[in-house]
PDB file of C-alpha atoms in Angstrom:
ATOM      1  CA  UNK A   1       0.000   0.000   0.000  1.00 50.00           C
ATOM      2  CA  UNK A   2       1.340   3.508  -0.716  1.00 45.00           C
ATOM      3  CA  UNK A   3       0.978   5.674   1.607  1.00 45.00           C
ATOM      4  CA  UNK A   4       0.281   9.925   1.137  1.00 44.00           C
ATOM      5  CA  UNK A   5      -1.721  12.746   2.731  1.00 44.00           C
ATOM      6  CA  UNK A   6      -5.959  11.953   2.829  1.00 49.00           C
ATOM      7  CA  UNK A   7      -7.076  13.361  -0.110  1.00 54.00           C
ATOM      8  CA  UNK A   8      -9.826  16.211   0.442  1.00 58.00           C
ATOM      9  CA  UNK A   9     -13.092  16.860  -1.241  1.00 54.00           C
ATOM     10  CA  UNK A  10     -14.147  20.035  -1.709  1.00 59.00           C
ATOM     11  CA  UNK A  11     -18.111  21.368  -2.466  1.00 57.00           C
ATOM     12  CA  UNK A  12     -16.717  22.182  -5.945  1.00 62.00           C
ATOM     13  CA  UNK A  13     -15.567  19.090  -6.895  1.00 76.00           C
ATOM     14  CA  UNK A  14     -17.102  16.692  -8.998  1.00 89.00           C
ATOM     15  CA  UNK A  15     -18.898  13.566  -7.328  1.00 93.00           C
ATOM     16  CA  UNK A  16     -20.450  10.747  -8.129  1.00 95.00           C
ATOM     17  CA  UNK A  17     -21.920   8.053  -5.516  1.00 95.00           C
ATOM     18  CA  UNK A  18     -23.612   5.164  -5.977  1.00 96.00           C
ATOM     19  CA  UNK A  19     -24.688   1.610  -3.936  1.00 95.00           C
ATOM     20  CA  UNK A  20     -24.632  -1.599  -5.639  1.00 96.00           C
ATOM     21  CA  UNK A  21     -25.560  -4.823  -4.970  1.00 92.00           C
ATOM     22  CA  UNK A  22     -23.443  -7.235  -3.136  1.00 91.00           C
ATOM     23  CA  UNK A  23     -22.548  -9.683  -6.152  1.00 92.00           C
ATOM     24  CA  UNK A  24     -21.153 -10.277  -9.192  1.00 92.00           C
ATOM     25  CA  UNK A  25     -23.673  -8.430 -11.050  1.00 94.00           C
ATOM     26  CA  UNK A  26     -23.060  -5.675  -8.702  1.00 95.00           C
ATOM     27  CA  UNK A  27     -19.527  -5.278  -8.983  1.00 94.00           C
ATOM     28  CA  UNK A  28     -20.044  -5.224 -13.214  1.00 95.00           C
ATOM     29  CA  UNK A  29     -22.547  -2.875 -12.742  1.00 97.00           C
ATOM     30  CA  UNK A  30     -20.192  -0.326 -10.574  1.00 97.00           C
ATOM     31  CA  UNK A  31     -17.391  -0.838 -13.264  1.00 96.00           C
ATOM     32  CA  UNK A  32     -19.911   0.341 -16.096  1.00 96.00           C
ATOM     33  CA  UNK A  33     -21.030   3.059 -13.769  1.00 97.00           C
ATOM     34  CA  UNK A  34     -17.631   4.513 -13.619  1.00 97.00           C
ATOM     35  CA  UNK A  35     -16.551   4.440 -16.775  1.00 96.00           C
ATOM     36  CA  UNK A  36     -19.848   6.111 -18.229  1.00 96.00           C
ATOM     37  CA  UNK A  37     -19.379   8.667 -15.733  1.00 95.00           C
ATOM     38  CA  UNK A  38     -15.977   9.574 -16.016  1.00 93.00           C
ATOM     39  CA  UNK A  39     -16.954   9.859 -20.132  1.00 93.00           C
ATOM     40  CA  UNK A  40     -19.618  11.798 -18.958  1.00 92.00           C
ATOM     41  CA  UNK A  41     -16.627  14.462 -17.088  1.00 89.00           C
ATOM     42  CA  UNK A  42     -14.334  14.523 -20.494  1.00 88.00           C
ATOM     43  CA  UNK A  43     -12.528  11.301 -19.601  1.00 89.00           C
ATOM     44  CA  UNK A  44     -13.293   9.504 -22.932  1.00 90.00           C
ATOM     45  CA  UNK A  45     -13.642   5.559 -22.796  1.00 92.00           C
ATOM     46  CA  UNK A  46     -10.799   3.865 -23.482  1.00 91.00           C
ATOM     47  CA  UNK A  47      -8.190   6.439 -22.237  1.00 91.00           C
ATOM     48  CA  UNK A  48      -5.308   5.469 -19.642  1.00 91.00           C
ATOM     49  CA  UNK A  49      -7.048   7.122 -17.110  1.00 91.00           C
ATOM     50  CA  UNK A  50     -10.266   6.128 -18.231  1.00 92.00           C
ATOM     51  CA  UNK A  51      -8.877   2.347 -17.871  1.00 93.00           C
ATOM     52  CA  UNK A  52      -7.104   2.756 -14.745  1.00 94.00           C
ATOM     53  CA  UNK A  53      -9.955   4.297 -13.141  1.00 95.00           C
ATOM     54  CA  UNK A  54     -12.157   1.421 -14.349  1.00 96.00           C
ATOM     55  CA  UNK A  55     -10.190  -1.476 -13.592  1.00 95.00           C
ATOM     56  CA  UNK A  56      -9.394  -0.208  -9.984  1.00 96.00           C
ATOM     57  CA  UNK A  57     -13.002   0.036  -9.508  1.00 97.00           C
ATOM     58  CA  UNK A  58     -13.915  -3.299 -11.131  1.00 95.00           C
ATOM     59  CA  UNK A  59     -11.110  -4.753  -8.869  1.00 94.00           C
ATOM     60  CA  UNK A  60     -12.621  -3.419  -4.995  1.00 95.00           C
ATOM     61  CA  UNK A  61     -16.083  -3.762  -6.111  1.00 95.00           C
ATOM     62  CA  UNK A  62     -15.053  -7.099  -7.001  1.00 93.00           C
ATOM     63  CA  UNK A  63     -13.465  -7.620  -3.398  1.00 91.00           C
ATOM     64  CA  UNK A  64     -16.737  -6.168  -1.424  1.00 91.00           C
ATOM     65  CA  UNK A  65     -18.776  -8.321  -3.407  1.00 90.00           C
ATOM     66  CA  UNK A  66     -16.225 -11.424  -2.879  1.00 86.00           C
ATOM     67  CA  UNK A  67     -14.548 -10.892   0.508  1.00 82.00           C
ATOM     68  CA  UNK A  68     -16.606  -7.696   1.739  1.00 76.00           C
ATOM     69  CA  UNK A  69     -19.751  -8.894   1.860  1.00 75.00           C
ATOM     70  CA  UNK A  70     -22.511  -9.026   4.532  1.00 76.00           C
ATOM     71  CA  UNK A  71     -25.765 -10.328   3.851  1.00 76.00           C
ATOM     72  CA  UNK A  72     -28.244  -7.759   2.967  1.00 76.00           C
ATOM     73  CA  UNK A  73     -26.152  -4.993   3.072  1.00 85.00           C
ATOM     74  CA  UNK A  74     -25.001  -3.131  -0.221  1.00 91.00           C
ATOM     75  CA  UNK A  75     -21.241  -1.658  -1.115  1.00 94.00           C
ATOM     76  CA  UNK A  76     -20.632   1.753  -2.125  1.00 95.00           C
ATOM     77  CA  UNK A  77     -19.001   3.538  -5.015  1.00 97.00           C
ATOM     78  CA  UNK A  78     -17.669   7.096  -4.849  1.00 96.00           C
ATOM     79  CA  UNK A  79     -15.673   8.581  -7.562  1.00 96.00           C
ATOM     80  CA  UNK A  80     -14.203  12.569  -7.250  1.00 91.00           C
ATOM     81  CA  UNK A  81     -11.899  14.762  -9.111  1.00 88.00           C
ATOM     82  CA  UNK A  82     -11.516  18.219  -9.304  1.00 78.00           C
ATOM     83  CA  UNK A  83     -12.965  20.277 -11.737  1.00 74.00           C
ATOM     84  CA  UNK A  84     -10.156  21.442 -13.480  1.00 72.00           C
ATOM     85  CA  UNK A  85      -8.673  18.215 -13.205  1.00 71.00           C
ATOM     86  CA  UNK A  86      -5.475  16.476 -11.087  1.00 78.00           C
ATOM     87  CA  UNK A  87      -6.547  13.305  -8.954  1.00 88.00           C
ATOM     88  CA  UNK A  88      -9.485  11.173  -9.445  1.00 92.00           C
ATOM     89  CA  UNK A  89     -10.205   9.617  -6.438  1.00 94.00           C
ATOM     90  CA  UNK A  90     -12.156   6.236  -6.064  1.00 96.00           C
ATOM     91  CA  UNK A  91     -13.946   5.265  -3.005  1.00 96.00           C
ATOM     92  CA  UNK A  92     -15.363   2.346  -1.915  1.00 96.00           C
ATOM     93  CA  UNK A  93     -17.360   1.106   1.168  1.00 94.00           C
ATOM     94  CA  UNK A  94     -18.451  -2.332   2.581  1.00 92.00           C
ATOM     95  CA  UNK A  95     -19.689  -3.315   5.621  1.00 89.00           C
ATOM     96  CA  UNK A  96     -17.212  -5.908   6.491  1.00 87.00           C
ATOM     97  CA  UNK A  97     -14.742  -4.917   9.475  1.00 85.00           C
ATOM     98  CA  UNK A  98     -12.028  -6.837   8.086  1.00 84.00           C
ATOM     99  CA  UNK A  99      -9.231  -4.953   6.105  1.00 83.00           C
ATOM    100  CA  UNK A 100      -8.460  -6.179   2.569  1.00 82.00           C
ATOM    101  CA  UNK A 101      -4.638  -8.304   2.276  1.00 77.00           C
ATOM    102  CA  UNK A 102      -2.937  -8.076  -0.612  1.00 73.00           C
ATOM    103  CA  UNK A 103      -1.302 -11.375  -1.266  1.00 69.00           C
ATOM    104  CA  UNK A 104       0.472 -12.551  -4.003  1.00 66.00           C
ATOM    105  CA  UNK A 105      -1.171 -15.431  -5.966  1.00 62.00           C
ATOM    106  CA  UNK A 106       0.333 -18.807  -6.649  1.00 64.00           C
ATOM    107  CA  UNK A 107       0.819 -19.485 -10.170  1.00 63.00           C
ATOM    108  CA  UNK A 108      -1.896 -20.107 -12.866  1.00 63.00           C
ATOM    109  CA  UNK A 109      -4.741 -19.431  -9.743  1.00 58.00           C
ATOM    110  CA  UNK A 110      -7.329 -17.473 -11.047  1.00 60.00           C
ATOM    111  CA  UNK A 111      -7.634 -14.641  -8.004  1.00 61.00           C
ATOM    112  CA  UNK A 112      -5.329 -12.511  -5.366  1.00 63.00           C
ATOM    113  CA  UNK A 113      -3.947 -10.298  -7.715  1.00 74.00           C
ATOM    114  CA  UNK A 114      -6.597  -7.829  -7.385  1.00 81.00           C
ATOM    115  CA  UNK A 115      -5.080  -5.451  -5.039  1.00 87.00           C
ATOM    116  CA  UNK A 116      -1.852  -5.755  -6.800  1.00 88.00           C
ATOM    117  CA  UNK A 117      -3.396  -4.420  -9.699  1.00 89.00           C
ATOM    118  CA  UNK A 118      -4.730  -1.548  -7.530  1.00 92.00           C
ATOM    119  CA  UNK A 119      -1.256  -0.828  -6.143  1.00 90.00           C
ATOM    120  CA  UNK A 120       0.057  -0.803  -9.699  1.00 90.00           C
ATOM    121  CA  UNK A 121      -2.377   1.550 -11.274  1.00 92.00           C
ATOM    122  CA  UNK A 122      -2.917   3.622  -8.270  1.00 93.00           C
ATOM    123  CA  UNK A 123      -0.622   6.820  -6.421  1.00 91.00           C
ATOM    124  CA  UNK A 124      -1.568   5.450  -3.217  1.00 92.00           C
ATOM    125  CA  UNK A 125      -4.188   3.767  -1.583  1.00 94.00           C
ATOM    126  CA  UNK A 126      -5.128   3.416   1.744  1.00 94.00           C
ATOM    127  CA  UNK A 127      -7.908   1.821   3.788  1.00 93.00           C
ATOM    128  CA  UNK A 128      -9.781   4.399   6.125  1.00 91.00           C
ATOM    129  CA  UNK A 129     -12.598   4.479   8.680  1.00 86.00           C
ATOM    130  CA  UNK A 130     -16.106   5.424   7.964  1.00 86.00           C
ATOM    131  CA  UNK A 131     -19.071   6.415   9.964  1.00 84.00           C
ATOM    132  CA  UNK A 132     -21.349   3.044  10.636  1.00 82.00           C
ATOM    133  CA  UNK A 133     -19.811  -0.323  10.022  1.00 86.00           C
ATOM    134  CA  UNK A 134     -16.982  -1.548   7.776  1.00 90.00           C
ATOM    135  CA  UNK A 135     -14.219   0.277   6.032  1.00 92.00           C
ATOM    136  CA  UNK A 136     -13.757   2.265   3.199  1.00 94.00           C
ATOM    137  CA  UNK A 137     -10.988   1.533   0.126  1.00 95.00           C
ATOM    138  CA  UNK A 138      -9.444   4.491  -1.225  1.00 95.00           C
ATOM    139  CA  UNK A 139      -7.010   4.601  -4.392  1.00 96.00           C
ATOM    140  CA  UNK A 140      -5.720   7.596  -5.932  1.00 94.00           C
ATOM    141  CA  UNK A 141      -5.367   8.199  -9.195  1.00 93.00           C
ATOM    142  CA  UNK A 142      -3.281  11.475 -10.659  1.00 86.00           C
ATOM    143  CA  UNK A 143      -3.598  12.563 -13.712  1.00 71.00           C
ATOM    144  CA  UNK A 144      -3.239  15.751 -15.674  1.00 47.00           C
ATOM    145  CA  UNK A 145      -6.666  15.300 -17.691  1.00 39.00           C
ATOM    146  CA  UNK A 146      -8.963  18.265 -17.114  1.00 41.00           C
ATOM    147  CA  UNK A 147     -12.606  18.477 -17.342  1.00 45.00           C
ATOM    148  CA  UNK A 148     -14.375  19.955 -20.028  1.00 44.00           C
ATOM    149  CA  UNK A 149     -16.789  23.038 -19.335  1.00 43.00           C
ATOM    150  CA  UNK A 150     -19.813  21.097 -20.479  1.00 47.00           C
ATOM    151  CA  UNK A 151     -19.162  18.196 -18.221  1.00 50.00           C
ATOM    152  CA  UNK A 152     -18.540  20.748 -15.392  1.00 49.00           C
ATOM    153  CA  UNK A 153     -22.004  22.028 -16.556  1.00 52.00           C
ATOM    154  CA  UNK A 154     -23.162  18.770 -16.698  1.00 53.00           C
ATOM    155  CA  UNK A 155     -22.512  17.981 -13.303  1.00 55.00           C
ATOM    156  CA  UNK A 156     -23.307  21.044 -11.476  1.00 53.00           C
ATOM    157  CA  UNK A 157     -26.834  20.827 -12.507  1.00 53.00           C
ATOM    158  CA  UNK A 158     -27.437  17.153 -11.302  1.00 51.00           C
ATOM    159  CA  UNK A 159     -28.778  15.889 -15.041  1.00 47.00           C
ATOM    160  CA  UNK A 160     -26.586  12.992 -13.747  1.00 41.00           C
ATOM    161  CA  UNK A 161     -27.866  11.630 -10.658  1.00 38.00           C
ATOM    162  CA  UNK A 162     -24.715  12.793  -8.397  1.00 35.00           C
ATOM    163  CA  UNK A 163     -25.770  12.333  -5.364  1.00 32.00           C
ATOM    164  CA  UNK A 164     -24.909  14.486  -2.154  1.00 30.00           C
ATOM    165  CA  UNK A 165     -21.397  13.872  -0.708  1.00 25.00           C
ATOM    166  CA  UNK A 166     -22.144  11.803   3.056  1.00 27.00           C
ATOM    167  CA  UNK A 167     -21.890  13.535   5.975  1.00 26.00           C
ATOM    168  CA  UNK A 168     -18.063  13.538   7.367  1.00 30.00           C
ATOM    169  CA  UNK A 169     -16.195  10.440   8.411  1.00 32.00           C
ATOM    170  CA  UNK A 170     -14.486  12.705  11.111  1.00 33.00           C
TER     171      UNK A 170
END
């Protein structure tokens, strides 16, 4: 895990949150999310960033499906940047105490590299409280890729379903 300052949201960031189901389906569904949205702030499909940001979270919605989960209760998906771009942070929450462990696989097996792949594509990431039960999975992502005006635009006016950022985890 890399370690680095918390990274800070600010009200004039851009924000997207959204809860998924607990499953396979779930964790698909949270990768599709993401990458429409990030399209949706300038990040075209199919761009590093784009990809990074996509496989990192394919890979922990994959792990609080797979390792996170706790019957009946959903996992959470928070993506931020800011609007004139630098970091894209990605966020997300189970409500499983246990932290995740990132250990190496053993030859052809067909999991455990997940957070490897995190650690590779991310800046840092870091596993941090939240308010209620569980824990929270944050990677960082830097990039130089702003945002264009329209998806600022976009964005500020809600036409996308962002949601309100939670109350602090202080």
């Amino acid at each position: 895990m890399h370690s680095a300052p918390q990274q800070q949201r600010t009200d004039d960031d851009l924000l997207f949150t959204r809860r998924f189901s607990a499953s396979r389906r779930g964790a698909r569904l949270a990768r599709r999310a993401a990458a429409h949205r990030l399209s949706t702030w300038g990040v075209p499909e199919g761009s590093p960033l784009s990809d990074a940001v996509t496989l990192i979270v394919a890979e922990l919605s994959a792990n609080a499906a797979l390792h996170g989960r706790v019957p009946g209760r959903d996992f959470e998906v928070r993506l931020w940047c800011g609007r004139a771009g630098g970091p894209v942070c990605v966020e997300v929450s189970d409500t499983h105490p246990a932290p995740p462990v990132c250990t190496p696989s053993q030859g052809d097996a067909e999991g455990g590299r997940g957070l490897l792949l995190v650690d590779a594509l991310a800046t840092h990431w870091e596993v941090v409280p939240r308010t209620g039960p569980g824990k929270t999975v944050r990677a960082v992502v830097e990039t130089a890729t702003a945002v264009t005006a329209e998806a600022r635009d976009r964005d500020a006016s809600g036409e996308h379903g962002s949601a309100p950022w939670p109350p602090s985890r202080s």
